mmCIF file of C-alpha atoms (C1' of nucleotides) in Angstrom:
data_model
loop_
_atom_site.group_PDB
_atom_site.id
_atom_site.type_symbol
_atom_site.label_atom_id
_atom_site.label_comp_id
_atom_site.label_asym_id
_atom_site.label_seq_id
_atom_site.Cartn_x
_atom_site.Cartn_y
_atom_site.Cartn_z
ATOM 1 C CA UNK A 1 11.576 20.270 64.516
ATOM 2 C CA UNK A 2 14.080 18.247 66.772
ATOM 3 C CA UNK A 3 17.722 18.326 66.253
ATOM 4 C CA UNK A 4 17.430 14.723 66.125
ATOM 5 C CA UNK A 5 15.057 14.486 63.384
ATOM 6 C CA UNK A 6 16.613 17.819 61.155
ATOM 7 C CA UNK A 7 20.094 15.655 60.879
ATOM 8 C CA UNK A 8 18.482 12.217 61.361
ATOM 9 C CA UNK A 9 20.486 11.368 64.120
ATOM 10 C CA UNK A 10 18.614 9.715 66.922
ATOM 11 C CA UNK A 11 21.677 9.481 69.359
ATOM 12 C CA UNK A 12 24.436 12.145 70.772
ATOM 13 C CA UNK A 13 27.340 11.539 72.827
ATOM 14 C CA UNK A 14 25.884 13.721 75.361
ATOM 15 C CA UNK A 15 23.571 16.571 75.730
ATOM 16 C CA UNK A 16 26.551 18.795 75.366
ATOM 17 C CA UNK A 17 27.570 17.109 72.232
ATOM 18 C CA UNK A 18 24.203 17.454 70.934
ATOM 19 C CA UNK A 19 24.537 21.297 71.906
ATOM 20 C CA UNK A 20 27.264 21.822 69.888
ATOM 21 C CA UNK A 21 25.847 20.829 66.461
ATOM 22 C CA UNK A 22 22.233 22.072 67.698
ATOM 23 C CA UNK A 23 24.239 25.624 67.490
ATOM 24 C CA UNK A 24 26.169 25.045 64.593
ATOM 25 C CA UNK A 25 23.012 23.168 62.447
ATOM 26 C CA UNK A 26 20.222 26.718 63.859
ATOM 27 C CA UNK A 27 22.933 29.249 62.817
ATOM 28 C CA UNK A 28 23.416 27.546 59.539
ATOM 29 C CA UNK A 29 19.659 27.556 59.078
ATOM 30 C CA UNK A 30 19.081 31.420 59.645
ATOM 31 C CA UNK A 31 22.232 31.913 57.894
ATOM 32 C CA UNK A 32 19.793 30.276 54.969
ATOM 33 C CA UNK A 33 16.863 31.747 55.246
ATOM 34 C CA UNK A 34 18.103 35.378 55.761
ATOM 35 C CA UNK A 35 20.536 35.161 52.783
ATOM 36 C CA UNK A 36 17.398 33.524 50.677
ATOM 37 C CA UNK A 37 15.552 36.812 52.037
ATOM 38 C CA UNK A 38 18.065 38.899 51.032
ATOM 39 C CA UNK A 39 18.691 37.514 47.417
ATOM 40 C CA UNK A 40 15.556 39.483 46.362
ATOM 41 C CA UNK A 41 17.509 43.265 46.886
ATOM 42 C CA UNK A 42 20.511 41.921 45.317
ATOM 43 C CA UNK A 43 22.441 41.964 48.352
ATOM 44 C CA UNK A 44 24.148 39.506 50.433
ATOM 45 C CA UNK A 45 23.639 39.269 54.287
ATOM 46 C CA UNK A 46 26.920 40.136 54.969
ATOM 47 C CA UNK A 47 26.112 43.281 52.650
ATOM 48 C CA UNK A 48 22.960 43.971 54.821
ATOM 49 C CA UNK A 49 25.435 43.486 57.710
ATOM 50 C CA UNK A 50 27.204 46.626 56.845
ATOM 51 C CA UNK A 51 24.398 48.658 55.444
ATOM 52 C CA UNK A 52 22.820 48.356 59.084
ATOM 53 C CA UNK A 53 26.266 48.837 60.749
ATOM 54 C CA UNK A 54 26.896 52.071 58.244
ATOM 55 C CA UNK A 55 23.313 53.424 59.315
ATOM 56 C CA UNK A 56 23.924 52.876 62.657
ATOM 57 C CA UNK A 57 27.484 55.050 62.141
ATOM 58 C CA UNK A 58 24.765 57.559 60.260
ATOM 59 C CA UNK A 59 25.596 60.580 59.563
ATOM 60 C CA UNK A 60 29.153 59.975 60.629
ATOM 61 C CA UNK A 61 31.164 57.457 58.812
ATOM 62 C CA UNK A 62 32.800 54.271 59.503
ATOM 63 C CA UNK A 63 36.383 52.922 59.267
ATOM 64 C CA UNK A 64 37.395 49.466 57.731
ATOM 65 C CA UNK A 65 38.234 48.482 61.251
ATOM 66 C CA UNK A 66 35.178 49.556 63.102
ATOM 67 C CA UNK A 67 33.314 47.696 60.686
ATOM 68 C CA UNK A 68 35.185 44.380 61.316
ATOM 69 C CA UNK A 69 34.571 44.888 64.724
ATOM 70 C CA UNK A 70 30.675 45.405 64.599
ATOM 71 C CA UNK A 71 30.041 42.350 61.645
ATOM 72 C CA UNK A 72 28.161 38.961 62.897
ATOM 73 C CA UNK A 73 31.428 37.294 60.668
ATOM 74 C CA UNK A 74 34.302 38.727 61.516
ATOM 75 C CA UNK A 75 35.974 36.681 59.059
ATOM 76 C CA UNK A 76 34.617 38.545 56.201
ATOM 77 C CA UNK A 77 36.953 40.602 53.672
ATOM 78 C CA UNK A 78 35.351 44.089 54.176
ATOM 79 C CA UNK A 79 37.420 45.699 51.328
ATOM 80 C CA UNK A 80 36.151 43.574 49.140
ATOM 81 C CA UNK A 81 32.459 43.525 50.944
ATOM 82 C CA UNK A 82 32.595 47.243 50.520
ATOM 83 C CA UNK A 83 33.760 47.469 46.674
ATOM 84 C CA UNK A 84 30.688 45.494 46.019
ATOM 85 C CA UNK A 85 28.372 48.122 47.858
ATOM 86 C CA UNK A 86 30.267 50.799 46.387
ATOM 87 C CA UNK A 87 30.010 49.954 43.008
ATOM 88 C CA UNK A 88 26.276 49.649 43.632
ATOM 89 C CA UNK A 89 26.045 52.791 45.025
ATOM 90 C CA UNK A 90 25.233 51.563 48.467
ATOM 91 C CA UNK A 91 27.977 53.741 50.423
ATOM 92 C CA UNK A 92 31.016 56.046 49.329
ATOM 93 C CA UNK A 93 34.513 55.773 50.377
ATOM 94 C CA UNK A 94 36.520 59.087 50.975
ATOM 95 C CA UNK A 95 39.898 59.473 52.588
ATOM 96 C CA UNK A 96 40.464 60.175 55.957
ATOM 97 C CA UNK A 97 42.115 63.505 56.865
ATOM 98 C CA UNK A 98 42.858 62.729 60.548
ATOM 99 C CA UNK A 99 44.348 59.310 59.621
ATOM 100 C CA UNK A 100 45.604 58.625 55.741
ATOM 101 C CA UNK A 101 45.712 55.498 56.265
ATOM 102 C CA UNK A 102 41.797 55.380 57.233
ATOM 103 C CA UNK A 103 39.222 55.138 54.725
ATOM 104 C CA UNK A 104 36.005 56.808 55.718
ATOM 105 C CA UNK A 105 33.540 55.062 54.575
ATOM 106 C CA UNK A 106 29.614 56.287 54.468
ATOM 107 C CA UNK A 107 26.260 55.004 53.107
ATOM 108 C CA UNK A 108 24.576 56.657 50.476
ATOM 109 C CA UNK A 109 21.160 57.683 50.296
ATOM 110 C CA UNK A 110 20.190 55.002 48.105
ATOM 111 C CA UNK A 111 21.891 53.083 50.842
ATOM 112 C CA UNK A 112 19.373 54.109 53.008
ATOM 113 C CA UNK A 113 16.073 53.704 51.020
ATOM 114 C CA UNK A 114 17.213 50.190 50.168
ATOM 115 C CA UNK A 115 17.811 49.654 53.994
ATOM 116 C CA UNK A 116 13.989 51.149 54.440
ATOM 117 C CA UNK A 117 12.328 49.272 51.764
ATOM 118 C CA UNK A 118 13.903 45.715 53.359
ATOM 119 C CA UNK A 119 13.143 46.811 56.635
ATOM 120 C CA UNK A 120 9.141 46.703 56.179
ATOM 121 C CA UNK A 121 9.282 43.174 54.755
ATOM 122 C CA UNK A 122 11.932 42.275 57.271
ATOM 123 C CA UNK A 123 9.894 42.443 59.856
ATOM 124 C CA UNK A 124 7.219 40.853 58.232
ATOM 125 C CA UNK A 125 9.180 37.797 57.496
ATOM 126 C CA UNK A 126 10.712 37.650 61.033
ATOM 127 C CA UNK A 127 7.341 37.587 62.490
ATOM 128 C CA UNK A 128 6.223 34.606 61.123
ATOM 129 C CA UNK A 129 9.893 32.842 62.224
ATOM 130 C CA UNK A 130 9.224 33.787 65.485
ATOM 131 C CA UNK A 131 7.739 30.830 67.295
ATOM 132 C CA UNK A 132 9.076 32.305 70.975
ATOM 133 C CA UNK A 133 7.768 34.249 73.519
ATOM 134 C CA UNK A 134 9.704 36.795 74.596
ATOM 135 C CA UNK A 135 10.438 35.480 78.089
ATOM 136 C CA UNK A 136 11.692 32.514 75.870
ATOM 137 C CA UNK A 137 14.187 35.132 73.769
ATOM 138 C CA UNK A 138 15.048 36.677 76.705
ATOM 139 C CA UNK A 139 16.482 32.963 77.941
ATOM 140 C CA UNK A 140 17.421 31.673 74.305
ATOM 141 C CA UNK A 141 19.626 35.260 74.538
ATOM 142 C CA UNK A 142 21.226 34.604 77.909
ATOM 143 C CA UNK A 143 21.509 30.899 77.321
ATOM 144 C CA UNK A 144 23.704 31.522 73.769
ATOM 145 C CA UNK A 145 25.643 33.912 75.838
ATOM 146 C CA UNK A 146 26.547 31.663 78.531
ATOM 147 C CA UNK A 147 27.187 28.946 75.953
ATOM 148 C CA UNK A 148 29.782 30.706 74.596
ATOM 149 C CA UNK A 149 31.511 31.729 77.911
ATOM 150 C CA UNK B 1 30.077 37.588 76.620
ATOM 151 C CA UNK B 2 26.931 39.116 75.953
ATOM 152 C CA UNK B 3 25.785 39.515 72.017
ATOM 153 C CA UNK B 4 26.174 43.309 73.010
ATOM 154 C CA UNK B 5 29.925 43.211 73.664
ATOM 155 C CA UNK B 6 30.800 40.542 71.386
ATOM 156 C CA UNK B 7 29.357 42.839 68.122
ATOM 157 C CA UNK B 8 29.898 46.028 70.265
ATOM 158 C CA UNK B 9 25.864 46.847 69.980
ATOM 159 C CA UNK B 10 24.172 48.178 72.364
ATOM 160 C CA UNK B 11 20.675 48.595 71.181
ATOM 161 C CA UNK B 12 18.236 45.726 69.743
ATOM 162 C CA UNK B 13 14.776 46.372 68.083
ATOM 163 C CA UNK B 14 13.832 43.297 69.997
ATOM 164 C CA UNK B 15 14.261 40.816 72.257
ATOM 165 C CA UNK B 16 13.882 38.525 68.976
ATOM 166 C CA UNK B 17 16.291 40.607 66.630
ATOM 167 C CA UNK B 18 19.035 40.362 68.990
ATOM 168 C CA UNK B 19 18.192 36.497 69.236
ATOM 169 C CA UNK B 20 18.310 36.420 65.475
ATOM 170 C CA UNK B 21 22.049 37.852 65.531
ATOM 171 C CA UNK B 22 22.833 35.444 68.231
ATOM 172 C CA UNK B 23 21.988 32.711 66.829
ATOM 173 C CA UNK B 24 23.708 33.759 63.574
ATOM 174 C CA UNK B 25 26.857 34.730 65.770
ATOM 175 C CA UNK B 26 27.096 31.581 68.227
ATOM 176 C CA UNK B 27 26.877 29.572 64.634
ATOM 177 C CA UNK B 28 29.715 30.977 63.672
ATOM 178 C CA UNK B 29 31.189 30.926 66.996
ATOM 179 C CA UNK B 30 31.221 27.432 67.058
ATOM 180 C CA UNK B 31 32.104 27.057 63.318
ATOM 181 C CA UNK B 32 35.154 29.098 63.952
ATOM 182 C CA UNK B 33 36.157 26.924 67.244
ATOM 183 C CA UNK B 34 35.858 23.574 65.721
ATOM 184 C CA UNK B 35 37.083 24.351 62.192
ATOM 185 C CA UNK B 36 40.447 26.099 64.368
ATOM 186 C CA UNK B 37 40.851 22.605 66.020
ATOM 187 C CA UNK B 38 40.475 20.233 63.260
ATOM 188 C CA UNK B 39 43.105 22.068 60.558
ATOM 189 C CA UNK B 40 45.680 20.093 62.881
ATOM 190 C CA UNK B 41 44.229 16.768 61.738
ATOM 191 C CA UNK B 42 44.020 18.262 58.187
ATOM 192 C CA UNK B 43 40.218 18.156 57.478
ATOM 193 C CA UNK B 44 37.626 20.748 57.517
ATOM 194 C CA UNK B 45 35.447 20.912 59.704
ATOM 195 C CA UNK B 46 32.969 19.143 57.014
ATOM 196 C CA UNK B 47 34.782 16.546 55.870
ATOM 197 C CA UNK B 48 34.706 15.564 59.591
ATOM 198 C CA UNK B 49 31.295 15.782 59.264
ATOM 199 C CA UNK B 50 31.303 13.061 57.225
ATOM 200 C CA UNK B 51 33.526 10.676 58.515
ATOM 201 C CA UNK B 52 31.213 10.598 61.515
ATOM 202 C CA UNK B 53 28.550 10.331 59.358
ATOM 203 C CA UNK B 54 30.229 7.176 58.012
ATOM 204 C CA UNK B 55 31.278 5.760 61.202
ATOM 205 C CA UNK B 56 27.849 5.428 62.197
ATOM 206 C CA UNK B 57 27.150 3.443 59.219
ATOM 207 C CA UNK B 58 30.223 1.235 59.459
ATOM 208 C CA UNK B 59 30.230 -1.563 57.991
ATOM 209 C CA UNK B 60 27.629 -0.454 56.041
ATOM 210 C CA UNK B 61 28.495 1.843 53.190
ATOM 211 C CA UNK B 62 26.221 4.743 52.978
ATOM 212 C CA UNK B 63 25.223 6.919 49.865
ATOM 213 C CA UNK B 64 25.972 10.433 48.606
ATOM 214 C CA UNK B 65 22.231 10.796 49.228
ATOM 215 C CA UNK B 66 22.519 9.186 52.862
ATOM 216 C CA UNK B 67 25.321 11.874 54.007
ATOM 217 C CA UNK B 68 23.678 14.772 52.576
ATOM 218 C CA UNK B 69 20.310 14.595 54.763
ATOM 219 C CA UNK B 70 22.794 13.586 57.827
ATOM 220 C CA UNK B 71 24.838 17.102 56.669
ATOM 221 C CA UNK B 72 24.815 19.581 59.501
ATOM 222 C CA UNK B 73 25.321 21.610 56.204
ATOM 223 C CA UNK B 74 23.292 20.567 53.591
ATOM 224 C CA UNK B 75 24.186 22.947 50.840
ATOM 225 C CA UNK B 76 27.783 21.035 51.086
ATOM 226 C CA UNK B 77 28.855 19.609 47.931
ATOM 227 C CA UNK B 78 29.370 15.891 49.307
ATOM 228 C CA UNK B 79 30.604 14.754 45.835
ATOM 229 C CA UNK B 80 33.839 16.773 46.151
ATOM 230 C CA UNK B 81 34.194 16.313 49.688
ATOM 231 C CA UNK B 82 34.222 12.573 49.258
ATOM 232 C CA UNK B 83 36.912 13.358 46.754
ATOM 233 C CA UNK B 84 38.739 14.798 48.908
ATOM 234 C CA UNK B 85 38.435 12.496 51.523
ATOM 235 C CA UNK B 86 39.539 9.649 48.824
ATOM 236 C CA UNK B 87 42.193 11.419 47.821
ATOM 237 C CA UNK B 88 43.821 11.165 51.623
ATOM 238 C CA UNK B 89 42.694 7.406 51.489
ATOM 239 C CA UNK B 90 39.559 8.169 54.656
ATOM 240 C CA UNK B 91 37.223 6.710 52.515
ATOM 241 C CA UNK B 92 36.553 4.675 49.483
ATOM 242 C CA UNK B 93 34.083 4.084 46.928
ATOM 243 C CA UNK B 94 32.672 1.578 45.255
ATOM 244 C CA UNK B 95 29.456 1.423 42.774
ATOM 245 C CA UNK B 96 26.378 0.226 44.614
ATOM 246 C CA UNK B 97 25.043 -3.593 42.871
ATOM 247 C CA UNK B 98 21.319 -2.659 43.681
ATOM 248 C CA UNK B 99 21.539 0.654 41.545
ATOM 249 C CA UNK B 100 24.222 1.042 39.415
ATOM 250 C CA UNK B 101 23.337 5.404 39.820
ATOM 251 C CA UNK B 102 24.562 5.150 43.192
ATOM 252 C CA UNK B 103 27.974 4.717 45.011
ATOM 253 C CA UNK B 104 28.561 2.875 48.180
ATOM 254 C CA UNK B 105 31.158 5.341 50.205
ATOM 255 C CA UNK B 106 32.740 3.307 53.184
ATOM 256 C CA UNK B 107 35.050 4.314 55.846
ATOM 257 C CA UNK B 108 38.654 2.979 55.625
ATOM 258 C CA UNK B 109 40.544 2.514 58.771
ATOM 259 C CA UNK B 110 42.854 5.146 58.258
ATOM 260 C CA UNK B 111 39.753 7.023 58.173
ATOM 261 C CA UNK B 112 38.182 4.891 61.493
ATOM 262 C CA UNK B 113 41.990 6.131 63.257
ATOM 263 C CA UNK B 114 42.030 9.463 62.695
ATOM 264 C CA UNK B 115 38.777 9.930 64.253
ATOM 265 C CA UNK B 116 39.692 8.078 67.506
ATOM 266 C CA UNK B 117 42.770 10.203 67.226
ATOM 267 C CA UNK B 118 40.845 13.345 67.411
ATOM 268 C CA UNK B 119 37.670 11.557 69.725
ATOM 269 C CA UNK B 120 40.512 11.864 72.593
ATOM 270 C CA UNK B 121 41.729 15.747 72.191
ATOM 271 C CA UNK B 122 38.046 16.682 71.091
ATOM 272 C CA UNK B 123 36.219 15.786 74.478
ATOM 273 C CA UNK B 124 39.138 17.384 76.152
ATOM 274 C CA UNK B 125 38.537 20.553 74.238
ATOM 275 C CA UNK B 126 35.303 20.379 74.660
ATOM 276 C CA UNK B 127 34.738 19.656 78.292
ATOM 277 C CA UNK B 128 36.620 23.199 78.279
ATOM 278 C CA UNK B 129 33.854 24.921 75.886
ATOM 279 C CA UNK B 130 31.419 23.452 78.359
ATOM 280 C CA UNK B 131 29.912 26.538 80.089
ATOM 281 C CA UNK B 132 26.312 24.908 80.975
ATOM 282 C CA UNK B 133 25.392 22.495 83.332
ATOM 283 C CA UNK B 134 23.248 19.330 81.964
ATOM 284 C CA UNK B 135 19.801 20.997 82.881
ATOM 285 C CA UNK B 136 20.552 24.179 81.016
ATOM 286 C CA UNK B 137 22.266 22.200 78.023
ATOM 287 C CA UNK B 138 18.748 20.713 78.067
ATOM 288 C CA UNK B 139 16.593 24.018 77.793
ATOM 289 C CA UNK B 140 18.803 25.414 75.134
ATOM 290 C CA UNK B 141 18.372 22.607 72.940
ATOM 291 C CA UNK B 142 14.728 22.737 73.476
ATOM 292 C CA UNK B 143 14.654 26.129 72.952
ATOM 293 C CA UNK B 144 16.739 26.474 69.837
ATOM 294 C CA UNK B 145 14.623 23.255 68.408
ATOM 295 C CA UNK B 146 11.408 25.810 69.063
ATOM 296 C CA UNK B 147 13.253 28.800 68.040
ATOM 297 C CA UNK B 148 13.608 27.082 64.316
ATOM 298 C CA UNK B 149 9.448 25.983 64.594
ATOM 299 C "C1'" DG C 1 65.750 63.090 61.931
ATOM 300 C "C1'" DT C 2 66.548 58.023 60.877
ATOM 301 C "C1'" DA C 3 65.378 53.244 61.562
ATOM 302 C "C1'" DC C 4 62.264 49.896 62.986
ATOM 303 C "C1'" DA C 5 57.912 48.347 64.608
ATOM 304 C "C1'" DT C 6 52.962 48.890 64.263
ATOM 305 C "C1'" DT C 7 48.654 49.836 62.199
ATOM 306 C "C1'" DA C 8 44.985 50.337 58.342
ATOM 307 C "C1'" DA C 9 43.499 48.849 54.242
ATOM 308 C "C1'" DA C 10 43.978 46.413 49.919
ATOM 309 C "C1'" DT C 11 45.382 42.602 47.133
ATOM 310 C "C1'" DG C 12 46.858 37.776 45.642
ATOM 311 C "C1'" DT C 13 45.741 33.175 45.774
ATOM 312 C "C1'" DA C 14 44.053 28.767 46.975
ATOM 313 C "C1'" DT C 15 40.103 26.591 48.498
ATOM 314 C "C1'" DA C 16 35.096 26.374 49.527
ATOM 315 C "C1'" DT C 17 30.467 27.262 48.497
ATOM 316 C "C1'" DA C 18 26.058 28.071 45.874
ATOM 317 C "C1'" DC C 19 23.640 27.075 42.123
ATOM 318 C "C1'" DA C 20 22.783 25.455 37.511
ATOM 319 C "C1'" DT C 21 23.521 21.904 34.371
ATOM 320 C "C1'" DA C 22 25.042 17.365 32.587
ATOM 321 C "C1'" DT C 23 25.319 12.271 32.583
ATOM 322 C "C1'" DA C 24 23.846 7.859 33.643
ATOM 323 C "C1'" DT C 25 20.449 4.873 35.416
ATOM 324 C "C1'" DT C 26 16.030 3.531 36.928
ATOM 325 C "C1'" DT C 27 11.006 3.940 37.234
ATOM 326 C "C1'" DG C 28 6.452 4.565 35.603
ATOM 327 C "C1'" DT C 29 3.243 4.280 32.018
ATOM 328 C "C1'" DA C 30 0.960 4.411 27.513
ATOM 329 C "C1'" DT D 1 8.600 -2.282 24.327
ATOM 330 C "C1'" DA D 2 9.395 2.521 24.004
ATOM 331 C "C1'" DC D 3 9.798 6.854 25.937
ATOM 332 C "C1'" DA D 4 9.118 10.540 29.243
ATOM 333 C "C1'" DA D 5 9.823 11.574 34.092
ATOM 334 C "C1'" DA D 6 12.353 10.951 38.134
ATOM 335 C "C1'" DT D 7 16.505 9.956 40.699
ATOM 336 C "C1'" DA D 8 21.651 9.661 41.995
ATOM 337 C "C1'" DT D 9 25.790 11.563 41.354
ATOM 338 C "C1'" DA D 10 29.140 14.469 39.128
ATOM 339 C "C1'" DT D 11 30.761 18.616 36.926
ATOM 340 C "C1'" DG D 12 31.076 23.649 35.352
ATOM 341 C "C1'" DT D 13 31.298 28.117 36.883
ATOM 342 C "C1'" DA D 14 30.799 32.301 39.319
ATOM 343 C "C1'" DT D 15 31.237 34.096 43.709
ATOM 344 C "C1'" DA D 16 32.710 33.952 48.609
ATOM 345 C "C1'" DT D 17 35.908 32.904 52.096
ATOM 346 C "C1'" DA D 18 40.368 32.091 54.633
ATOM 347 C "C1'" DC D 19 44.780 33.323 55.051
ATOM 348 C "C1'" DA D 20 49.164 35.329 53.689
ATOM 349 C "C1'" DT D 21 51.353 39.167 51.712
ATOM 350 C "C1'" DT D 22 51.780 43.962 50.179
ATOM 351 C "C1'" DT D 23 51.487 48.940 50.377
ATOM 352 C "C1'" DA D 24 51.210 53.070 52.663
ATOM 353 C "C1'" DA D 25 51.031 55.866 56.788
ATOM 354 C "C1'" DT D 26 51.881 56.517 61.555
ATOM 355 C "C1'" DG D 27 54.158 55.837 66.041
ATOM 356 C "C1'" DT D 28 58.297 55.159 68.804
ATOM 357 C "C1'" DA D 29 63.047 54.529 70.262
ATOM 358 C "C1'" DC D 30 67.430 56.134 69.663
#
DNA sequence: GTACATTAAATGTATATACATATATTTGTA
DNA sequence: TACAAATATATGTATATACATTTAATGTAC
């Protein structure tokens, strides 16, 4: 569906104008749809986020920082992100012996097996979003990147 | 900046993951960018939303209903944003004759000058942001219209 | 070693958002 | 007409977010 017909707005300052809220209005709507995916394993994408950051870390563990660093929204609280998965269960903090200040910060098994389970119906899901070729993602990718500067 | 850098990942399942997280990422880019610039003029980046949404109305009013499909957010409360756009005298309502359920919201002029105010810096800010020529503005709004289906 | 700046993480707080529910009005229909 | 369903807006509330401040540990200059 158009821009133009999503926001019923049939004229734009320029194409660049029209740009700039095309980006805003697509990353709102997979902001939607993945958080509405997500709902289901009592999680919130910025959860997932750090579940998928933490297994990438896997086994070693992450810091605070390195986590800021690696999430989509950098904006996010990620002491308070990670009490949430912690009091789940998701991941474990310890103390850091190089660095006190450091938390190390790890996900759990169950962190894991939750990450599986979402996984297989992740990519389910995402295949039926995915109206591109890949020679189209490829450009959408470099596009986005060149957008931004 | 490539995705890669920007999130410090190096390795995608796809070509259509990694355009998933750009998307997501350029959304918030963006966000980020124009929310920064209009704090000065002392309105989120929402309730500028809907002052333009309300210029392009003027002088008709529009309805709470009217804004919300024009939303580039639609989950966006636009009752309490209107009060908070009353509140700093932008816009004013009055109950609609036709149908006493709805409310005829109208742009005041303070509301009609701040936006010229900020027209002037925002196309200089944005001609900055501009990265693209026309032609590739083009294909990425095409694209992104495809990437949503 | 002491003093001061810097860094890492956590917390406080005001505002924003998501979602459910309430209130008032209108519409459709038996 | 009466009464249920639908619609427009507003409100209640829990959670999330943005931003400033705090606490603790480390680094650095003297």
């Amino acid at each position: 569906m158009k821009i133009e017909d999503e926001i019923k707005q049939s004229k734009f300052e320029s194409e660049f104008h029209k740009l700039t809220i095309n980006v805003l209005f697509s990353g709102k709507w997979i902001n939607d749809v993945m958080n509405q995916f997500h709902k289901q394993f009592d999680i919130s994408s910025q959860q997932y986020n750090v579940l998928r950051i933490l297994r990438g870390q896997y086994p070693k563990a992450a810091t605070v920082n390195l986590i800021s660093e690696r999430m989509i929204d950098r904006m996010s609280n990620v002491s308070r992100l990670i009490d949430k998965l912690e009091t789940k269960g998701l991941v474990e903090r310890s103390s850091c012996k190089n660095d006190r200040r450091q938390v190390d910060i790890k996900i759990t098994n169950d962190g894991l097996q939750l990450l599986k389970q979402i996984d297989v119906q992740q990519a389910q899901i995402m295949e039926k979003f995915n109206h591109l070729t890949t020679e189209e993602a490829i450009q959408l990718n470099n596009l986005l990147d060149k957008f931004r500067g």
